[in-house]
PDB file of C-alpha atoms in Angstrom:
ATOM      1  CA  MET V   1     -97.508 -49.302-121.748  1.00 54.00           C
ATOM      2  CA  SER V   2     -96.407 -50.988-118.540  1.00 58.00           C
ATOM      3  CA  SER V   3     -92.935 -52.169-118.126  1.00 68.00           C
ATOM      4  CA  PHE V   4     -94.263 -55.690-117.669  1.00 65.00           C
ATOM      5  CA  ILE V   5     -95.773 -55.466-121.251  1.00 72.00           C
ATOM      6  CA  VAL V   6     -92.744 -53.915-122.497  1.00 75.00           C
ATOM      7  CA  LYS V   7     -90.511 -56.619-121.357  1.00 67.00           C
ATOM      8  CA  SER V   8     -92.906 -59.201-122.400  1.00 82.00           C
ATOM      9  CA  ILE V   9     -92.926 -58.122-126.040  1.00 85.00           C
ATOM     10  CA  GLY V  10     -89.012 -57.690-125.605  1.00 80.00           C
ATOM     11  CA  GLY V  11     -88.785 -61.335-124.411  1.00 84.00           C
ATOM     12  CA  ALA V  12     -91.033 -62.666-127.191  1.00 90.00           C
ATOM     13  CA  LEU V  13     -89.072 -60.883-129.809  1.00 88.00           C
ATOM     14  CA  ASN V  14     -85.737 -62.275-128.103  1.00 86.00           C
ATOM     15  CA  ALA V  15     -87.375 -65.717-128.372  1.00 90.00           C
ATOM     16  CA  SER V  16     -88.264 -65.373-132.173  1.00 86.00           C
ATOM     17  CA  SER V  17     -84.736 -64.228-132.979  1.00 84.00           C
ATOM     18  CA  ILE V  18     -83.481 -67.604-132.229  1.00 84.00           C
ATOM     19  CA  ILE V  19     -85.258 -68.791-134.957  1.00 86.00           C
ATOM     20  CA  SER V  20     -84.958 -65.606-137.283  1.00 90.00           C
ATOM     21  CA  THR V  21     -82.779 -62.714-136.239  1.00 89.00           C
ATOM     22  CA  LYS V  22     -84.112 -60.994-139.364  1.00 92.00           C
ATOM     23  CA  PHE V  23     -87.660 -61.309-138.579  1.00 92.00           C
ATOM     24  CA  ALA V  24     -87.183 -60.328-134.731  1.00 93.00           C
ATOM     25  CA  ALA V  25     -85.139 -57.229-135.582  1.00 94.00           C
ATOM     26  CA  LYS V  26     -87.667 -55.938-138.166  1.00 95.00           C
ATOM     27  CA  ARG V  27     -90.429 -56.401-135.945  1.00 95.00           C
ATOM     28  CA  ALA V  28     -88.288 -54.597-133.450  1.00 95.00           C
ATOM     29  CA  ILE V  29     -87.449 -51.417-135.815  1.00 96.00           C
ATOM     30  CA  ASN V  30     -91.064 -51.378-136.741  1.00 95.00           C
ATOM     31  CA  LEU V  31     -92.287 -51.097-133.089  1.00 94.00           C
ATOM     32  CA  PHE V  32     -89.581 -48.471-132.304  1.00 95.00           C
ATOM     33  CA  ALA V  33     -91.003 -46.395-135.386  1.00 96.00           C
ATOM     34  CA  SER V  34     -94.336 -46.670-134.910  1.00 95.00           C
ATOM     35  CA  PRO V  35     -95.892 -43.939-132.587  1.00 96.00           C
ATOM     36  CA  ARG V  36     -98.872 -45.150-130.574  1.00 93.00           C
ATOM     37  CA  LYS V  37    -100.269 -41.428-130.188  1.00 95.00           C
ATOM     38  CA  GLY V  38     -99.726 -37.965-131.815  1.00 96.00           C
ATOM     39  CA  ARG V  39    -102.661 -37.717-133.713  1.00 97.00           C
ATOM     40  CA  TYR V  40    -105.410 -35.035-132.453  1.00 97.00           C
ATOM     41  CA  ASN V  41    -107.742 -35.408-130.030  1.00 96.00           C
ATOM     42  CA  ASP V  42    -110.858 -33.272-129.679  1.00 96.00           C
ATOM     43  CA  TYR V  43    -109.142 -30.869-127.289  1.00 96.00           C
ATOM     44  CA  GLN V  44    -106.227 -30.680-129.408  1.00 97.00           C
ATOM     45  CA  LYS V  45    -107.908 -29.746-132.370  1.00 97.00           C
ATOM     46  CA  GLN V  46    -109.463 -26.613-130.818  1.00 96.00           C
ATOM     47  CA  ILE V  47    -105.988 -25.405-130.301  1.00 96.00           C
ATOM     48  CA  ILE V  48    -105.147 -25.433-134.068  1.00 97.00           C
ATOM     49  CA  ASN V  49    -108.505 -24.370-135.243  1.00 95.00           C
ATOM     50  CA  SER V  50    -107.321 -20.855-135.423  1.00 94.00           C
ATOM     51  CA  ALA V  51    -104.615 -21.562-137.633  1.00 97.00           C
ATOM     52  CA  PHE V  52    -104.618 -21.623-141.486  1.00 97.00           C
ATOM     53  CA  PHE V  53    -104.415 -25.170-142.562  1.00 98.00           C
ATOM     54  CA  GLU V  54    -102.393 -26.153-145.732  1.00 97.00           C
ATOM     55  CA  GLU V  55    -100.860 -29.316-146.913  1.00 98.00           C
ATOM     56  CA  THR V  56     -97.267 -29.411-148.747  1.00 98.00           C
ATOM     57  CA  ARG V  57     -96.129 -32.551-150.717  1.00 97.00           C
ATOM     58  CA  TYR V  58     -92.802 -34.525-150.046  1.00 97.00           C
ATOM     59  CA  ASN V  59     -92.325 -37.697-152.054  1.00 95.00           C
ATOM     60  CA  ASN V  60     -96.025 -38.256-152.297  1.00 94.00           C
ATOM     61  CA  MET V  61     -96.530 -37.465-148.568  1.00 98.00           C
ATOM     62  CA  ASP V  62     -98.691 -34.832-147.330  1.00 98.00           C
ATOM     63  CA  ILE V  63     -97.022 -32.526-144.567  1.00 98.00           C
ATOM     64  CA  ALA V  64     -99.414 -30.657-142.600  1.00 98.00           C
ATOM     65  CA  THR V  65     -98.843 -27.151-141.858  1.00 98.00           C
ATOM     66  CA  TYR V  66    -100.327 -24.681-139.616  1.00 98.00           C
ATOM     67  CA  ARG V  67    -100.181 -20.566-140.085  1.00 98.00           C
ATOM     68  CA  TRP V  68    -100.772 -17.745-137.681  1.00 98.00           C
ATOM     69  CA  VAL V  69     -99.993 -14.958-139.915  1.00 97.00           C
ATOM     70  CA  GLY V  70     -97.876 -12.018-138.522  1.00 97.00           C
ATOM     71  CA  LYS V  71     -96.050  -9.221-140.093  1.00 97.00           C
ATOM     72  CA  GLY V  72     -92.637  -9.946-137.959  1.00 97.00           C
ATOM     73  CA  LYS V  73     -90.112 -12.803-138.236  1.00 98.00           C
ATOM     74  CA  THR V  74     -91.195 -16.011-139.788  1.00 98.00           C
ATOM     75  CA  VAL V  75     -90.778 -18.809-136.831  1.00 98.00           C
ATOM     76  CA  LEU V  76     -90.973 -22.536-137.765  1.00 98.00           C
ATOM     77  CA  LEU V  77     -91.985 -24.647-134.853  1.00 98.00           C
ATOM     78  CA  ALA V  78     -91.344 -28.626-134.867  1.00 98.00           C
ATOM     79  CA  HIS V  79     -92.689 -30.547-132.130  1.00 98.00           C
ATOM     80  CA  GLY V  80     -91.284 -33.990-130.698  1.00 98.00           C
ATOM     81  CA  TRP V  81     -92.190 -37.603-130.764  1.00 97.00           C
ATOM     82  CA  GLU V  82     -95.734 -38.753-130.275  1.00 97.00           C
ATOM     83  CA  SER V  83     -97.008 -34.881-130.088  1.00 98.00           C
ATOM     84  CA  ASN V  84     -98.429 -32.539-132.786  1.00 98.00           C
ATOM     85  CA  THR V  85     -98.635 -28.940-133.279  1.00 98.00           C
ATOM     86  CA  SER V  86    -100.822 -28.304-130.346  1.00 98.00           C
ATOM     87  CA  ARG V  87     -97.901 -28.888-127.983  1.00 98.00           C
ATOM     88  CA  TRP V  88     -96.867 -25.365-128.738  1.00 98.00           C
ATOM     89  CA  ASN V  89     -99.988 -23.944-127.147  1.00 97.00           C
ATOM     90  CA  TYR V  90     -98.449 -22.762-124.141  1.00 96.00           C
ATOM     91  CA  ILE V  91     -96.260 -20.208-126.247  1.00 97.00           C
ATOM     92  CA  LEU V  92     -98.287 -19.463-129.053  1.00 97.00           C
ATOM     93  CA  LYS V  93    -100.032 -16.349-127.682  1.00 96.00           C
ATOM     94  CA  ASP V  94     -96.678 -14.586-126.563  1.00 97.00           C
ATOM     95  CA  LEU V  95     -95.260 -15.555-130.076  1.00 98.00           C
ATOM     96  CA  GLN V  96     -98.297 -13.819-131.455  1.00 97.00           C
ATOM     97  CA  ALA V  97     -97.931 -10.923-129.160  1.00 97.00           C
ATOM     98  CA  GLN V  98     -94.686 -10.275-131.013  1.00 98.00           C
ATOM     99  CA  ASP V  99     -96.373 -10.122-134.292  1.00 98.00           C
ATOM    100  CA  TYR V 100     -94.416 -13.291-135.532  1.00 98.00           C
ATOM    101  CA  ASN V 101     -95.503 -14.999-138.588  1.00 98.00           C
ATOM    102  CA  ILE V 102     -95.765 -18.347-137.142  1.00 98.00           C
ATOM    103  CA  ILE V 103     -95.467 -21.663-138.806  1.00 98.00           C
ATOM    104  CA  ALA V 104     -95.689 -25.298-137.464  1.00 98.00           C
ATOM    105  CA  LEU V 105     -95.876 -28.746-138.900  1.00 98.00           C
ATOM    106  CA  ASP V 106     -96.852 -32.299-138.024  1.00 98.00           C
ATOM    107  CA  ALA V 107     -94.046 -34.854-138.108  1.00 98.00           C
ATOM    108  CA  PRO V 108     -94.470 -38.004-140.245  1.00 98.00           C
ATOM    109  CA  ALA V 109     -97.116 -40.321-138.840  1.00 98.00           C
ATOM    110  CA  HIS V 110     -98.368 -37.597-136.431  1.00 98.00           C
ATOM    111  CA  GLY V 111    -101.166 -35.097-136.470  1.00 98.00           C
ATOM    112  CA  ARG V 112    -102.623 -34.828-139.745  1.00 98.00           C
ATOM    113  CA  SER V 113     -99.214 -35.530-141.803  1.00 98.00           C
ATOM    114  CA  ASP V 114     -99.251 -38.604-144.101  1.00 98.00           C
ATOM    115  CA  GLY V 115     -97.254 -41.894-142.722  1.00 96.00           C
ATOM    116  CA  LYS V 116     -97.600 -44.587-140.614  1.00 94.00           C
ATOM    117  CA  GLN V 117     -93.961 -44.985-139.291  1.00 96.00           C
ATOM    118  CA  PHE V 118     -91.492 -42.160-138.245  1.00 97.00           C
ATOM    119  CA  ASN V 119     -87.870 -41.596-138.518  1.00 96.00           C
ATOM    120  CA  ALA V 120     -85.623 -38.430-137.640  1.00 97.00           C
ATOM    121  CA  ILE V 121     -84.234 -38.450-141.358  1.00 97.00           C
ATOM    122  CA  LEU V 122     -87.740 -38.310-143.012  1.00 98.00           C
ATOM    123  CA  TYR V 123     -88.680 -35.621-140.474  1.00 98.00           C
ATOM    124  CA  SER V 124     -85.728 -33.739-141.526  1.00 98.00           C
ATOM    125  CA  GLU V 125     -86.977 -33.681-144.929  1.00 98.00           C
ATOM    126  CA  PHE V 126     -90.178 -32.558-144.033  1.00 98.00           C
ATOM    127  CA  ILE V 127     -88.818 -29.708-142.282  1.00 98.00           C
ATOM    128  CA  ALA V 128     -86.289 -28.662-145.159  1.00 98.00           C
ATOM    129  CA  THR V 129     -89.417 -28.786-147.652  1.00 98.00           C
ATOM    130  CA  ILE V 130     -91.246 -26.386-145.106  1.00 98.00           C
ATOM    131  CA  ILE V 131     -88.383 -24.176-144.844  1.00 98.00           C
ATOM    132  CA  LYS V 132     -87.635 -23.936-148.686  1.00 98.00           C
ATOM    133  CA  LYS V 133     -91.122 -23.086-149.312  1.00 98.00           C
ATOM    134  CA  PHE V 134     -91.974 -20.442-146.327  1.00 98.00           C
ATOM    135  CA  GLN V 135     -88.306 -19.127-145.670  1.00 98.00           C
ATOM    136  CA  PRO V 136     -88.335 -18.785-142.044  1.00 98.00           C
ATOM    137  CA  GLU V 137     -85.790 -16.756-139.977  1.00 98.00           C
ATOM    138  CA  VAL V 138     -86.003 -18.974-136.864  1.00 98.00           C
ATOM    139  CA  LEU V 139     -86.445 -22.790-136.283  1.00 98.00           C
ATOM    140  CA  MET V 140     -87.475 -24.026-133.093  1.00 98.00           C
ATOM    141  CA  GLY V 141     -87.550 -27.826-132.349  1.00 98.00           C
ATOM    142  CA  HIS V 142     -88.546 -29.940-129.290  1.00 98.00           C
ATOM    143  CA  SER V 143     -86.949 -33.150-128.418  1.00 98.00           C
ATOM    144  CA  VAL V 144     -86.656 -35.314-131.732  1.00 98.00           C
ATOM    145  CA  GLY V 145     -87.924 -32.358-133.471  1.00 98.00           C
ATOM    146  CA  GLY V 146     -84.806 -30.687-132.432  1.00 98.00           C
ATOM    147  CA  MET V 147     -82.851 -33.618-133.561  1.00 98.00           C
ATOM    148  CA  ALA V 148     -84.474 -33.536-136.989  1.00 98.00           C
ATOM    149  CA  SER V 149     -83.946 -29.780-137.280  1.00 98.00           C
ATOM    150  CA  VAL V 150     -80.365 -29.876-136.937  1.00 98.00           C
ATOM    151  CA  PHE V 151     -80.188 -32.986-139.310  1.00 98.00           C
ATOM    152  CA  SER V 152     -82.022 -30.702-141.874  1.00 98.00           C
ATOM    153  CA  LEU V 153     -79.880 -27.798-141.454  1.00 98.00           C
ATOM    154  CA  HIS V 154     -76.939 -30.167-141.683  1.00 97.00           C
ATOM    155  CA  ASN V 155     -78.201 -31.814-144.694  1.00 97.00           C
ATOM    156  CA  HIS V 156     -79.318 -28.806-146.755  1.00 97.00           C
ATOM    157  CA  GLU V 157     -78.617 -25.339-147.685  1.00 95.00           C
ATOM    158  CA  LEU V 158     -81.194 -23.470-145.843  1.00 98.00           C
ATOM    159  CA  PRO V 159     -79.867 -19.949-145.647  1.00 97.00           C
ATOM    160  CA  SER V 160     -83.077 -18.269-144.523  1.00 98.00           C
ATOM    161  CA  ILE V 161     -82.361 -19.759-141.048  1.00 98.00           C
ATOM    162  CA  GLU V 162     -80.640 -17.205-138.611  1.00 98.00           C
ATOM    163  CA  LYS V 163     -81.736 -18.609-135.079  1.00 98.00           C
ATOM    164  CA  LEU V 164     -82.156 -22.070-134.066  1.00 98.00           C
ATOM    165  CA  VAL V 165     -83.632 -23.169-130.533  1.00 98.00           C
ATOM    166  CA  LEU V 166     -83.166 -26.648-129.449  1.00 98.00           C
ATOM    167  CA  LEU V 167     -85.635 -27.679-126.435  1.00 98.00           C
ATOM    168  CA  GLY V 168     -84.455 -30.985-124.784  1.00 98.00           C
ATOM    169  CA  ALA V 169     -82.941 -32.439-127.834  1.00 98.00           C
ATOM    170  CA  PRO V 170     -80.989 -35.746-128.109  1.00 98.00           C
ATOM    171  CA  ALA V 171     -77.111 -35.508-128.728  1.00 98.00           C
ATOM    172  CA  HIS V 172     -77.010 -38.413-130.874  1.00 97.00           C
ATOM    173  CA  PHE V 173     -79.243 -41.211-131.908  1.00 96.00           C
ATOM    174  CA  THR V 174     -77.089 -43.907-130.186  1.00 96.00           C
ATOM    175  CA  GLY V 175     -78.171 -42.761-126.971  1.00 95.00           C
ATOM    176  CA  VAL V 176     -81.957 -42.870-128.170  1.00 96.00           C
ATOM    177  CA  PHE V 177     -81.530 -46.183-129.766  1.00 95.00           C
ATOM    178  CA  ASP V 178     -79.511 -47.692-126.758  1.00 96.00           C
ATOM    179  CA  ARG V 179     -82.474 -46.596-124.364  1.00 95.00           C
ATOM    180  CA  TYR V 180     -85.012 -48.352-126.452  1.00 94.00           C
ATOM    181  CA  LYS V 181     -82.890 -51.579-126.584  1.00 95.00           C
ATOM    182  CA  SER V 182     -82.483 -51.410-122.997  1.00 94.00           C
ATOM    183  CA  MET V 183     -86.109 -50.509-122.283  1.00 93.00           C
ATOM    184  CA  MET V 184     -87.249 -53.514-124.137  1.00 92.00           C
ATOM    185  CA  GLY V 185     -84.516 -55.929-122.928  1.00 94.00           C
ATOM    186  CA  PHE V 186     -83.260 -57.026-126.522  1.00 95.00           C
ATOM    187  CA  ASN V 187     -80.832 -59.401-126.684  1.00 95.00           C
ATOM    188  CA  LYS V 188     -77.176 -58.956-128.801  1.00 95.00           C
ATOM    189  CA  ARG V 189     -78.770 -60.661-131.788  1.00 94.00           C
ATOM    190  CA  ILE V 190     -81.628 -58.104-132.034  1.00 96.00           C
ATOM    191  CA  SER V 191     -79.332 -55.320-131.249  1.00 96.00           C
ATOM    192  CA  LYS V 192     -77.049 -56.041-133.830  1.00 96.00           C
ATOM    193  CA  GLY V 193     -79.895 -56.623-136.230  1.00 97.00           C
ATOM    194  CA  LEU V 194     -81.314 -53.116-135.560  1.00 97.00           C
ATOM    195  CA  ASP V 195     -77.984 -51.558-136.214  1.00 97.00           C
ATOM    196  CA  SER V 196     -77.735 -53.523-139.474  1.00 97.00           C
ATOM    197  CA  ILE V 197     -81.178 -52.392-140.448  1.00 97.00           C
ATOM    198  CA  ILE V 198     -80.137 -48.631-140.021  1.00 97.00           C
ATOM    199  CA  LEU V 199     -76.942 -49.018-141.922  1.00 97.00           C
ATOM    200  CA  ASP V 200     -78.934 -50.855-144.741  1.00 97.00           C
ATOM    201  CA  ARG V 201     -81.655 -47.966-144.941  1.00 95.00           C
ATOM    202  CA  PHE V 202     -79.821 -44.996-144.263  1.00 96.00           C
ATOM    203  CA  LYS V 203     -76.214 -46.269-145.895  1.00 96.00           C
ATOM    204  CA  GLN V 204     -74.630 -44.949-142.377  1.00 97.00           C
ATOM    205  CA  PRO V 205     -74.094 -46.551-139.085  1.00 97.00           C
ATOM    206  CA  VAL V 206     -75.967 -45.557-136.040  1.00 96.00           C
ATOM    207  CA  SER V 207     -73.248 -43.560-134.644  1.00 97.00           C
ATOM    208  CA  TYR V 208     -73.295 -41.256-137.568  1.00 97.00           C
ATOM    209  CA  PHE V 209     -76.371 -39.697-136.808  1.00 97.00           C
ATOM    210  CA  SER V 210     -75.255 -36.926-134.130  1.00 97.00           C
ATOM    211  CA  THR V 211     -77.011 -33.925-133.351  1.00 98.00           C
ATOM    212  CA  ALA V 212     -73.860 -32.678-131.326  1.00 98.00           C
ATOM    213  CA  ASN V 213     -71.390 -33.286-134.291  1.00 97.00           C
ATOM    214  CA  PHE V 214     -73.790 -32.227-136.880  1.00 98.00           C
ATOM    215  CA  THR V 215     -73.999 -28.568-135.039  1.00 97.00           C
ATOM    216  CA  GLU V 216     -70.429 -27.966-135.821  1.00 94.00           C
ATOM    217  CA  SER V 217     -71.418 -27.147-139.266  1.00 92.00           C
ATOM    218  CA  ILE V 218     -74.420 -24.835-138.573  1.00 96.00           C
ATOM    219  CA  ALA V 219     -74.056 -21.186-138.946  1.00 94.00           C
ATOM    220  CA  ALA V 220     -77.264 -20.342-137.458  1.00 97.00           C
ATOM    221  CA  LYS V 221     -76.927 -18.675-133.914  1.00 98.00           C
ATOM    222  CA  GLY V 222     -78.140 -21.238-131.472  1.00 98.00           C
ATOM    223  CA  LEU V 223     -80.001 -21.362-127.915  1.00 98.00           C
ATOM    224  CA  VAL V 224     -79.813 -24.798-126.222  1.00 98.00           C
ATOM    225  CA  ILE V 225     -82.251 -25.505-123.326  1.00 98.00           C
ATOM    226  CA  HIS V 226     -82.017 -28.573-121.353  1.00 98.00           C
ATOM    227  CA  ASP V 227     -83.517 -29.529-118.229  1.00 98.00           C
ATOM    228  CA  LYS V 228     -81.520 -30.968-115.282  1.00 97.00           C
ATOM    229  CA  LYS V 229     -84.290 -33.299-114.217  1.00 95.00           C
ATOM    230  CA  ASP V 230     -85.217 -34.511-117.990  1.00 97.00           C
ATOM    231  CA  GLN V 231     -86.270 -38.175-117.358  1.00 96.00           C
ATOM    232  CA  ILE V 232     -86.584 -38.829-121.208  1.00 96.00           C
ATOM    233  CA  ILE V 233     -83.420 -37.258-122.854  1.00 98.00           C
ATOM    234  CA  PRO V 234     -80.520 -36.922-120.327  1.00 97.00           C
ATOM    235  CA  TYR V 235     -78.927 -33.674-119.295  1.00 98.00           C
ATOM    236  CA  GLU V 236     -75.740 -34.660-120.402  1.00 98.00           C
ATOM    237  CA  ASP V 237     -76.909 -34.697-124.094  1.00 98.00           C
ATOM    238  CA  GLY V 238     -77.879 -30.855-123.717  1.00 98.00           C
ATOM    239  CA  GLN V 239     -74.383 -30.121-122.464  1.00 98.00           C
ATOM    240  CA  LEU V 240     -72.676 -32.124-125.283  1.00 98.00           C
ATOM    241  CA  ILE V 241     -74.707 -30.259-127.960  1.00 98.00           C
ATOM    242  CA  ALA V 242     -73.792 -26.953-126.292  1.00 97.00           C
ATOM    243  CA  ASN V 243     -70.040 -28.098-126.012  1.00 97.00           C
ATOM    244  CA  ARG V 244     -69.918 -28.834-129.788  1.00 97.00           C
ATOM    245  CA  TYR V 245     -72.537 -26.025-130.918  1.00 97.00           C
ATOM    246  CA  LYS V 246     -69.828 -23.048-130.868  1.00 92.00           C
ATOM    247  CA  ASN V 247     -72.280 -20.317-131.809  1.00 94.00           C
ATOM    248  CA  ALA V 248     -75.026 -21.341-129.041  1.00 97.00           C
ATOM    249  CA  GLU V 249     -76.187 -20.264-125.547  1.00 97.00           C
ATOM    250  CA  PHE V 250     -76.609 -22.816-123.190  1.00 98.00           C
ATOM    251  CA  VAL V 251     -79.583 -22.415-120.535  1.00 98.00           C
ATOM    252  CA  THR V 252     -80.054 -24.912-117.976  1.00 98.00           C
ATOM    253  CA  THR V 253     -83.381 -25.384-116.350  1.00 98.00           C
ATOM    254  CA  SER V 254     -84.317 -27.619-113.054  1.00 96.00           C
ATOM    255  CA  GLY V 255     -87.927 -29.066-112.809  1.00 95.00           C
ATOM    256  CA  PHE V 256     -89.231 -28.213-115.851  1.00 97.00           C
ATOM    257  CA  GLY V 257     -88.750 -31.744-117.164  1.00 97.00           C
ATOM    258  CA  HIS V 258     -88.821 -33.032-120.811  1.00 98.00           C
ATOM    259  CA  GLY V 259     -91.416 -30.899-121.974  1.00 97.00           C
ATOM    260  CA  LEU V 260     -89.972 -27.486-120.964  1.00 98.00           C
ATOM    261  CA  LYS V 261     -93.485 -26.097-121.045  1.00 96.00           C
ATOM    262  CA  ASP V 262     -92.850 -23.220-118.590  1.00 93.00           C
ATOM    263  CA  GLU V 263     -93.757 -19.519-119.347  1.00 90.00           C
ATOM    264  CA  SER V 264     -90.677 -18.515-117.505  1.00 94.00           C
ATOM    265  CA  LEU V 265     -88.583 -19.696-120.638  1.00 97.00           C
ATOM    266  CA  THR V 266     -90.644 -17.720-123.012  1.00 97.00           C
ATOM    267  CA  PRO V 267     -88.880 -13.954-122.510  1.00 97.00           C
ATOM    268  CA  LYS V 268     -85.553 -15.776-122.828  1.00 97.00           C
ATOM    269  CA  ILE V 269     -86.622 -17.370-126.299  1.00 98.00           C
ATOM    270  CA  ILE V 270     -88.320 -14.186-127.455  1.00 98.00           C
ATOM    271  CA  ASP V 271     -85.421 -11.863-126.408  1.00 98.00           C
ATOM    272  CA  PHE V 272     -83.168 -14.622-128.431  1.00 98.00           C
ATOM    273  CA  ILE V 273     -85.091 -14.200-131.597  1.00 98.00           C
ATOM    274  CA  ASN V 274     -85.333 -10.646-131.348  1.00 97.00           C
ATOM    275  CA  ALA V 275     -81.559 -10.057-130.806  1.00 94.00           C
TER     276      ALA V 275
END
């Protein structure tokens, strides 16, 4: 979506907020929570065809899971925004070569999982449900999948998780929300209305949902990887998470961007898992 279209939508909602801030804020949150992509295309379907597909229920919603069976450690993979399990294609063969028991899930409103809207809290419940079912020792999340993974470990007793890998994860929801507001050019009425919706729905202010702060309660050993040239989630977010996550190692990259899909990182991740 071009910046002109984005700003046009933001301008239209700003105008409507003069009449009804509640209506404009509701439209704004729905836009924020509705992924424009993330369902499988034909090429992506080929990537997951080799996996054993299974659905698990959470609150009348189906969670799509994919398993590549192995005899080693069980590793759970959680993708990010507007993505799906196929994003792990670049690392799957190397993980299979270690004979790991690999499990991946699709986020709400992504891939083959149910839902029309996404939020990190719901995603964290999906992750907790899958952890309780499959008891993985390792959890790896990219971007908001990393954020949701931390939320999951913070909110639930999940003792099977011994290792946590965070790839380009945001340090706090405030930053994600502020960047959305800025991108859309929302006025103060809509901005305050969005904050009120979060408080009403989740019973906590936007500032409460902090990946960095929540890592302080996590016992699992961590590996935090962030790229200096990440254009989606600032490098400073990775630094903040690593600073708060006392039982974690911080790896800085340069030039891999937000996706961090570079095979040179794979040995580091495998060494971390096997240690």
